[in-house]
């Protein structure tokens, strides 16, 4: 297991495991010694119902420790019993009764978020008064616990309502591609699972809240991506949007092999020459007539079709200028797992020559016209990310996965500095 940012080495995990096991064994030994002392103290007491109950608790604690578990709660109750039995039988019974009710109150408070903290001071005072044999009314503490339980129930209802909203919002935009939508989908799945849980511990509620906060933070970005997609759909139609989402798979079937035989958008965009096309005029009546030069075939580039580029000479004029030789000098340090390009307008002006990158550059020109400033995309083999740099310029990066792209090209995408 390699160690890097966000990862732990196997050696570090083993070292932590050994440290925790050593601390656990030390605690077990200390509890065994304390249990032996308590058993000796209780053995000197006069028989009675309280002592019989204490012996049962001793057996439970002993079996727990023998099985390798910690008996922290049992030992605390045994200490209280041993201390109470030093008083007269009547006083001891009153003390033990108060301690039993106090223990029940504490156990109930542990399962209610915020209750333990709200009752901490009052519980300490009640415990000290009961140990002294003083009468102590626990009714106000129970009332406080009930208020905390009501607040916890209201909080759970609020959490569930927020989760339902996030899930509904995700279901509306889940058909789009992009890293933001994927991350939101993972959080929505987690919220569905948490939504189905019954009563939650304080830790479970904290995890629920963290998941909600993370999902809600992504909703705005996901909504912006969805609205941008709607603009593309309104401008080019739903078929164009589908082609945009799939257009980055350059390693598979040739576009000329697509249905229709003329690229991604079929043959409708390609003008055809008629067999009855008029013949070109000749300079001499004696020379045989020659057919005129056939029209240029339509480009199979999906971006050209999407952007409405015409065929023939007008298409050649609209095509971006070729990348200068110096363009290839833009690259990340050796060993980097990402490729980078600088785009101006719809042309790649710096970076390695790559047909896919040029296709994405055409898309970025439209993204700039729509007022977008960031695009995250993916195909079968790569992930792409682009950042607007102002005045029609973009920084574009590609890698095999998001971790590689963020680690190696992320700083350049954000700042433009290598």
Coordinates of C-alpha atoms in Angstrom, one line a residue:
X1 CA 0.0 0.0 0.0
X2 CA 1.7 3.2 -1.1
X3 CA 1.6 6.3 1.0
X4 CA 0.7 9.7 -0.6
X5 CA -1.8 12.5 0.0
X6 CA -5.0 11.0 1.4
X7 CA -3.5 7.5 1.7
X8 CA -2.0 5.5 4.5
X9 CA 0.9 3.1 4.2
X10 CA 0.6 -0.5 5.4
X11 CA 3.4 0.1 7.8
X12 CA 1.7 3.0 9.4
X13 CA -1.6 1.1 9.8
X14 CA 0.3 -1.9 11.4
X15 CA 2.0 0.5 13.8
X16 CA -1.3 2.1 14.9
X17 CA -2.8 -1.3 15.3
X18 CA 0.0 -2.5 17.6
X19 CA -0.3 0.7 19.6
X20 CA -4.0 0.4 20.1
X21 CA -3.7 -3.3 21.0
X22 CA -1.0 -2.5 23.6
X23 CA -3.2 0.2 25.1
X24 CA -6.2 -2.1 25.2
X25 CA -4.2 -4.9 26.9
X26 CA -3.0 -2.3 29.5
X27 CA -6.6 -1.2 30.2
X28 CA -7.8 -4.8 30.5
X29 CA -5.1 -5.6 33.0
X30 CA -6.0 -2.5 35.1
X31 CA -9.7 -3.4 35.1
X32 CA -8.9 -7.0 36.1
X33 CA -6.9 -5.7 39.1
X34 CA -9.7 -3.3 40.0
X35 CA -12.3 -6.1 39.8
X36 CA -10.3 -8.2 42.2
X37 CA -10.1 -5.4 44.7
X38 CA -13.9 -4.8 44.5
X39 CA -14.6 -8.5 44.9
X40 CA -12.5 -8.4 48.1
X41 CA -14.3 -5.4 49.4
X42 CA -17.7 -6.8 48.7
X43 CA -16.8 -10.1 50.3
X44 CA -16.4 -8.4 53.6
X45 CA -20.0 -7.0 53.6
X46 CA -23.0 -8.5 55.3
X47 CA -25.3 -10.6 53.1
X48 CA -28.4 -8.8 51.7
X49 CA -30.3 -8.1 48.5
X50 CA -27.9 -5.3 47.6
X51 CA -24.9 -7.6 48.1
X52 CA -26.6 -10.3 46.0
X53 CA -27.1 -7.9 43.2
X54 CA -23.5 -6.8 43.5
X55 CA -22.3 -10.4 43.2
X56 CA -24.3 -10.8 39.9
X57 CA -22.6 -7.7 38.6
X58 CA -19.2 -9.1 39.6
X59 CA -19.8 -12.2 37.6
X60 CA -20.9 -10.2 34.6
X61 CA -17.8 -8.0 34.8
X62 CA -15.6 -11.0 35.3
X63 CA -16.9 -12.9 32.2
X64 CA -16.6 -9.7 30.1
X65 CA -13.0 -9.3 31.0
X66 CA -12.2 -13.0 30.5
X67 CA -13.7 -12.7 27.0
X68 CA -11.3 -9.8 26.2
X69 CA -13.9 -7.1 26.4
X70 CA -13.8 -4.0 28.6
X71 CA -16.1 -3.7 31.6
X72 CA -15.9 0.0 32.2
X73 CA -19.6 0.5 32.9
X74 CA -19.9 -2.5 35.2
X75 CA -16.9 -1.5 37.2
X76 CA -18.3 2.0 37.7
X77 CA -21.6 0.6 39.1
X78 CA -19.7 -1.8 41.3
X79 CA -17.6 1.0 42.8
X80 CA -20.8 2.9 43.6
X81 CA -22.3 -0.2 45.2
X82 CA -19.2 -0.9 47.3
X83 CA -19.2 2.7 48.5
X84 CA -23.0 2.6 49.3
X85 CA -22.6 -0.6 51.4
X86 CA -20.3 1.1 53.8
X87 CA -23.3 3.0 55.2
X88 CA -26.2 1.6 57.3
X89 CA -28.6 -0.8 55.5
X90 CA -31.4 1.8 55.3
X91 CA -29.1 4.5 53.9
X92 CA -27.4 2.1 51.6
X93 CA -30.7 1.1 50.1
X94 CA -31.6 4.7 49.5
X95 CA -28.3 5.4 47.9
X96 CA -28.5 2.3 45.7
X97 CA -32.0 3.2 44.6
X98 CA -30.9 6.7 43.6
X99 CA -27.9 5.3 41.8
X100 CA -30.0 2.9 39.8
X101 CA -32.4 5.7 38.6
X102 CA -29.4 7.9 37.8
X103 CA -27.7 5.1 35.8
X104 CA -31.0 4.7 33.8
X105 CA -31.1 8.4 33.1
X106 CA -27.5 8.5 31.9
X107 CA -28.1 5.5 29.6
X108 CA -31.1 7.2 28.1
X109 CA -29.2 10.5 27.6
X110 CA -26.4 8.8 25.6
X111 CA -28.8 7.9 22.8
X112 CA -30.1 11.5 22.4
X113 CA -28.0 14.0 20.5
X114 CA -26.9 16.9 22.8
X115 CA -28.5 15.4 25.9
X116 CA -25.3 14.2 27.6
X117 CA -23.7 17.6 27.2
X118 CA -26.9 19.4 28.4
X119 CA -27.2 17.2 31.5
X120 CA -23.5 16.9 32.3
X121 CA -23.3 19.4 35.1
X122 CA -26.6 18.3 36.7
X123 CA -25.7 14.6 36.5
X124 CA -22.4 15.3 38.3
X125 CA -24.2 17.2 41.1
X126 CA -26.9 14.5 41.4
X127 CA -24.3 11.7 41.6
X128 CA -22.3 13.4 44.3
X129 CA -25.5 14.2 46.4
X130 CA -26.7 10.6 46.1
X131 CA -23.3 9.2 47.1
X132 CA -23.5 11.3 50.2
X133 CA -26.9 9.8 51.0
X134 CA -28.8 13.0 50.3
X135 CA -32.3 12.9 48.8
X136 CA -32.1 14.2 45.2
X137 CA -35.1 14.8 42.9
X138 CA -34.2 13.6 39.4
X139 CA -37.5 14.8 37.9
X140 CA -36.1 18.1 36.5
X141 CA -33.3 16.1 34.8
X142 CA -35.9 13.7 33.2
X143 CA -37.8 16.8 31.9
X144 CA -34.6 18.2 30.4
X145 CA -34.0 14.8 28.7
X146 CA -37.5 14.8 27.3
X147 CA -37.0 18.3 25.8
X148 CA -33.8 17.1 24.2
X149 CA -35.6 14.1 22.8
X150 CA -38.2 16.4 21.2
X151 CA -35.5 18.5 19.7
X152 CA -33.7 15.4 18.3
X153 CA -37.0 14.2 16.7
X154 CA -37.5 17.6 15.1
X155 CA -33.9 17.5 13.9
X156 CA -34.4 14.1 12.4
X157 CA -37.5 15.3 10.5
X158 CA -35.5 18.2 9.2
X159 CA -32.7 15.9 8.1
X160 CA -35.1 13.6 6.3
X161 CA -36.8 16.5 4.5
X162 CA -33.4 17.9 3.4
X163 CA -32.4 14.4 2.2
X164 CA -35.7 14.1 0.2
X165 CA -35.0 17.4 -1.5
X166 CA -31.4 16.5 -2.4
X167 CA -32.5 13.1 -3.8
X168 CA -35.3 14.8 -5.9
X169 CA -32.9 17.4 -7.3
X170 CA -30.4 14.7 -8.2
X171 CA -33.1 12.6 -9.9
X172 CA -33.8 15.6 -12.1
X173 CA -30.2 16.0 -13.4
X174 CA -28.9 12.5 -13.1
X175 CA -29.0 12.0 -16.9
X176 CA -26.1 14.4 -17.4
X177 CA -22.5 13.4 -17.5
X178 CA -19.8 15.1 -15.5
X179 CA -17.9 14.6 -12.3
X180 CA -20.2 16.9 -10.2
X181 CA -23.2 14.9 -11.1
X182 CA -21.4 11.6 -10.3
X183 CA -20.3 12.9 -6.9
X184 CA -23.8 14.2 -6.2
X185 CA -25.2 10.8 -7.1
X186 CA -22.9 9.0 -4.7
X187 CA -24.0 11.3 -1.9
X188 CA -27.7 10.9 -2.9
X189 CA -27.3 7.1 -2.6
X190 CA -25.8 7.5 0.8
X191 CA -28.7 9.7 1.9
X192 CA -31.2 7.1 0.7
X193 CA -29.5 4.6 2.9
X194 CA -29.4 6.9 5.9
X195 CA -33.0 8.0 5.3
X196 CA -34.1 4.4 5.8
X197 CA -32.3 4.0 9.2
X198 CA -34.3 3.9 12.4
X199 CA -33.2 5.6 15.6
X200 CA -29.7 7.0 15.2
X201 CA -26.8 7.4 17.6
X202 CA -25.1 10.7 18.0
X203 CA -22.3 9.6 15.7
X204 CA -24.8 8.4 13.1
X205 CA -26.6 11.7 13.2
X206 CA -23.3 13.5 12.7
X207 CA -22.5 11.5 9.6
X208 CA -26.0 12.2 8.3
X209 CA -25.5 15.9 8.8
X210 CA -22.1 15.8 7.0
X211 CA -23.5 13.9 4.1
X212 CA -26.3 16.5 3.8
X213 CA -23.9 19.4 3.9
X214 CA -21.7 17.8 1.2
X215 CA -24.6 17.1 -1.1
X216 CA -26.2 20.5 -0.6
X217 CA -22.9 22.2 -1.4
X218 CA -22.9 20.4 -4.8
X219 CA -26.5 21.2 -5.7
X220 CA -25.7 24.7 -7.0
X221 CA -22.9 23.5 -9.3
X222 CA -25.1 20.6 -10.5
X223 CA -28.0 23.0 -11.2
X224 CA -25.7 25.3 -13.2
X225 CA -24.5 22.4 -15.3
X226 CA -28.1 21.3 -15.9
X227 CA -29.1 24.8 -17.0
X228 CA -26.1 25.0 -19.3
X229 CA -27.2 21.7 -20.8
X230 CA -30.7 23.0 -21.3
X231 CA -29.2 26.0 -23.2
X232 CA -27.3 23.7 -25.5
X233 CA -30.5 21.6 -26.0
X234 CA -32.5 24.8 -26.8
X235 CA -29.8 25.9 -29.3
X236 CA -28.9 22.7 -31.1
X237 CA -31.6 20.2 -30.2
X238 CA -31.6 17.1 -28.0
X239 CA -29.7 15.1 -30.6
X240 CA -26.9 17.6 -30.5
X241 CA -26.8 17.4 -26.7
X242 CA -26.6 13.6 -26.8
X243 CA -23.8 13.9 -29.4
X244 CA -21.9 16.3 -27.2
X245 CA -22.1 13.9 -24.2
X246 CA -20.7 11.0 -26.3
X247 CA -18.4 12.8 -28.7
X248 CA -15.2 12.2 -26.8
X249 CA -15.0 8.4 -27.6
X250 CA -12.5 8.8 -30.5
X251 CA -11.0 5.3 -29.9
X252 CA -14.0 3.3 -30.9
X253 CA -16.1 3.0 -34.1
X254 CA -15.2 5.4 -36.9
X255 CA -17.6 8.3 -37.3
X256 CA -17.8 7.4 -40.9
X257 CA -19.1 3.9 -39.9
X258 CA -22.0 5.5 -38.0
X259 CA -25.6 5.0 -39.3
X260 CA -26.0 7.0 -42.4
X261 CA -22.3 6.6 -43.4
X262 CA -21.4 10.3 -43.1
X263 CA -20.2 10.8 -39.6
X264 CA -22.0 11.3 -36.3
X265 CA -24.8 13.4 -37.8
X266 CA -25.5 11.0 -40.7
X267 CA -25.7 11.9 -44.4
X268 CA -28.2 14.7 -44.0
X269 CA -25.4 17.3 -43.7
X270 CA -23.5 16.2 -46.8
X271 CA -24.6 17.7 -50.1
X272 CA -24.5 15.1 -52.8
X273 CA -23.7 15.5 -56.5
X274 CA -26.4 14.6 -58.9
X275 CA -25.6 12.4 -61.9
X276 CA -27.4 15.1 -64.0
X277 CA -25.0 17.8 -62.8
X278 CA -24.3 20.2 -65.6
X279 CA -21.1 19.9 -67.5
X280 CA -18.3 22.5 -67.3
X281 CA -18.0 24.7 -70.3
X282 CA -15.1 23.9 -72.7
X283 CA -12.7 26.2 -74.4
X284 CA -13.2 24.5 -77.8
X285 CA -16.2 23.0 -79.3
X286 CA -14.0 20.1 -80.6
X287 CA -12.9 19.1 -77.1
X288 CA -15.0 16.5 -75.3
X289 CA -17.1 17.8 -72.5
X290 CA -15.7 17.0 -69.0
X291 CA -17.7 16.8 -65.8
X292 CA -17.2 19.6 -63.4
X293 CA -15.1 18.9 -60.3
X294 CA -17.4 17.1 -57.8
X295 CA -18.3 19.0 -54.6
X296 CA -16.2 18.4 -51.5
X297 CA -17.6 15.7 -49.3
X298 CA -19.1 16.8 -46.0
X299 CA -16.8 16.7 -43.1
X300 CA -17.4 13.8 -40.7
X301 CA -16.2 16.0 -37.8
X302 CA -19.1 16.1 -35.3
X303 CA -18.0 19.5 -34.0
X304 CA -18.0 21.0 -37.4
X305 CA -21.5 19.7 -38.0
X306 CA -22.6 20.9 -34.6
X307 CA -21.2 24.4 -35.1
X308 CA -22.9 24.7 -38.5
X309 CA -19.7 24.9 -40.6
X310 CA -20.5 24.7 -44.3
X311 CA -18.7 22.4 -46.7
X312 CA -16.3 23.2 -49.5
X313 CA -14.4 26.4 -49.5
X314 CA -16.4 28.1 -46.8
X315 CA -15.7 25.2 -44.5
X316 CA -12.0 25.5 -45.2
X317 CA -12.1 29.1 -44.4
X318 CA -13.9 28.5 -41.1
X319 CA -11.4 25.8 -40.0
X320 CA -9.0 27.1 -37.3
X321 CA -5.5 27.7 -38.3
X322 CA -3.0 25.0 -37.8
X323 CA -1.1 24.9 -34.5
X324 CA 2.4 26.4 -34.8
X325 CA 5.4 24.2 -34.1
X326 CA 6.1 26.0 -30.9
X327 CA 2.7 24.9 -29.6
X328 CA 4.0 21.4 -28.7
X329 CA 6.4 23.0 -26.1
X330 CA 3.5 23.4 -23.6
X331 CA 3.6 20.3 -21.5
X332 CA 3.8 19.1 -17.9
X333 CA 7.1 17.9 -16.3
X334 CA 8.3 14.4 -17.3
X335 CA 6.3 11.6 -15.6
X336 CA 3.1 13.6 -15.4
X337 CA 0.0 11.6 -15.9
X338 CA -1.9 14.3 -17.8
X339 CA -1.8 16.3 -21.1
X340 CA -2.5 20.0 -21.3
X341 CA -3.4 22.4 -24.0
X342 CA -4.1 26.1 -24.4
X343 CA -7.1 27.0 -26.5
X344 CA -8.1 30.3 -28.1
X345 CA -11.4 30.6 -29.8
X346 CA -12.0 27.2 -31.3
X347 CA -8.3 26.4 -32.0
X348 CA -5.6 24.7 -30.0
X349 CA -2.7 27.2 -29.8
X350 CA -0.4 25.3 -27.5
X351 CA 0.1 21.7 -26.5
X352 CA 0.7 18.4 -28.2
X353 CA -1.1 17.7 -31.5
X354 CA -4.2 15.7 -30.8
X355 CA -7.4 15.4 -32.8
X356 CA -9.6 14.8 -29.7
X357 CA -8.2 18.0 -28.1
X358 CA -9.0 20.0 -31.3
X359 CA -12.6 18.6 -31.1
X360 CA -12.9 19.7 -27.5
X361 CA -11.6 23.1 -28.5
X362 CA -14.5 23.6 -30.8
X363 CA -16.8 22.7 -28.0
X364 CA -15.1 25.3 -25.7
X365 CA -15.9 28.0 -28.2
X366 CA -19.5 27.3 -27.7
X367 CA -19.1 27.0 -23.9
X368 CA -17.5 30.5 -23.9
X369 CA -20.5 31.8 -25.9
X370 CA -22.9 30.4 -23.3
X371 CA -21.0 32.1 -20.5
X372 CA -19.6 29.0 -18.9
X373 CA -16.3 29.1 -17.1
X374 CA -15.6 25.5 -16.3
X375 CA -16.3 22.1 -18.0
X376 CA -15.7 18.6 -16.6
X377 CA -16.2 15.7 -19.0
X378 CA -15.4 12.1 -19.5
X379 CA -15.3 9.4 -22.2
X380 CA -14.5 5.7 -22.1
X381 CA -10.8 6.2 -21.8
X382 CA -10.2 9.7 -20.3
X383 CA -11.5 12.5 -18.2
X384 CA -11.3 16.2 -19.4
X385 CA -11.4 19.4 -17.5
X386 CA -11.3 23.0 -18.9
X387 CA -11.1 26.4 -17.2
X388 CA -11.8 29.7 -18.9
X389 CA -8.8 32.1 -18.8
X390 CA -10.6 35.2 -20.2
X391 CA -10.9 36.8 -23.6
X392 CA -11.9 33.6 -25.3
X393 CA -9.0 31.6 -24.0
X394 CA -9.2 28.2 -22.1
X395 CA -6.9 25.9 -20.3
X396 CA -7.6 22.3 -21.1
X397 CA -6.3 19.1 -19.5
X398 CA -6.8 15.3 -20.0
X399 CA -5.9 12.3 -17.9
X400 CA -6.9 8.7 -17.4
X401 CA -8.7 9.4 -14.1
X402 CA -9.7 12.4 -11.9
X403 CA -7.0 11.8 -9.3
X404 CA -4.3 12.0 -11.9
X405 CA -5.8 15.0 -13.5
X406 CA -6.3 16.9 -10.2
X407 CA -2.8 16.0 -8.8
X408 CA -0.8 16.7 -12.0
X409 CA -2.7 19.3 -14.0
X410 CA -5.0 20.8 -11.3
X411 CA -2.6 23.6 -10.3
X412 CA -2.0 24.6 -13.9
X413 CA -5.7 24.6 -14.7
X414 CA -6.3 27.0 -11.7
X415 CA -3.4 29.3 -12.2
X416 CA -1.9 28.7 -15.7
X417 CA 1.5 28.4 -14.1
X418 CA 3.7 25.3 -14.7

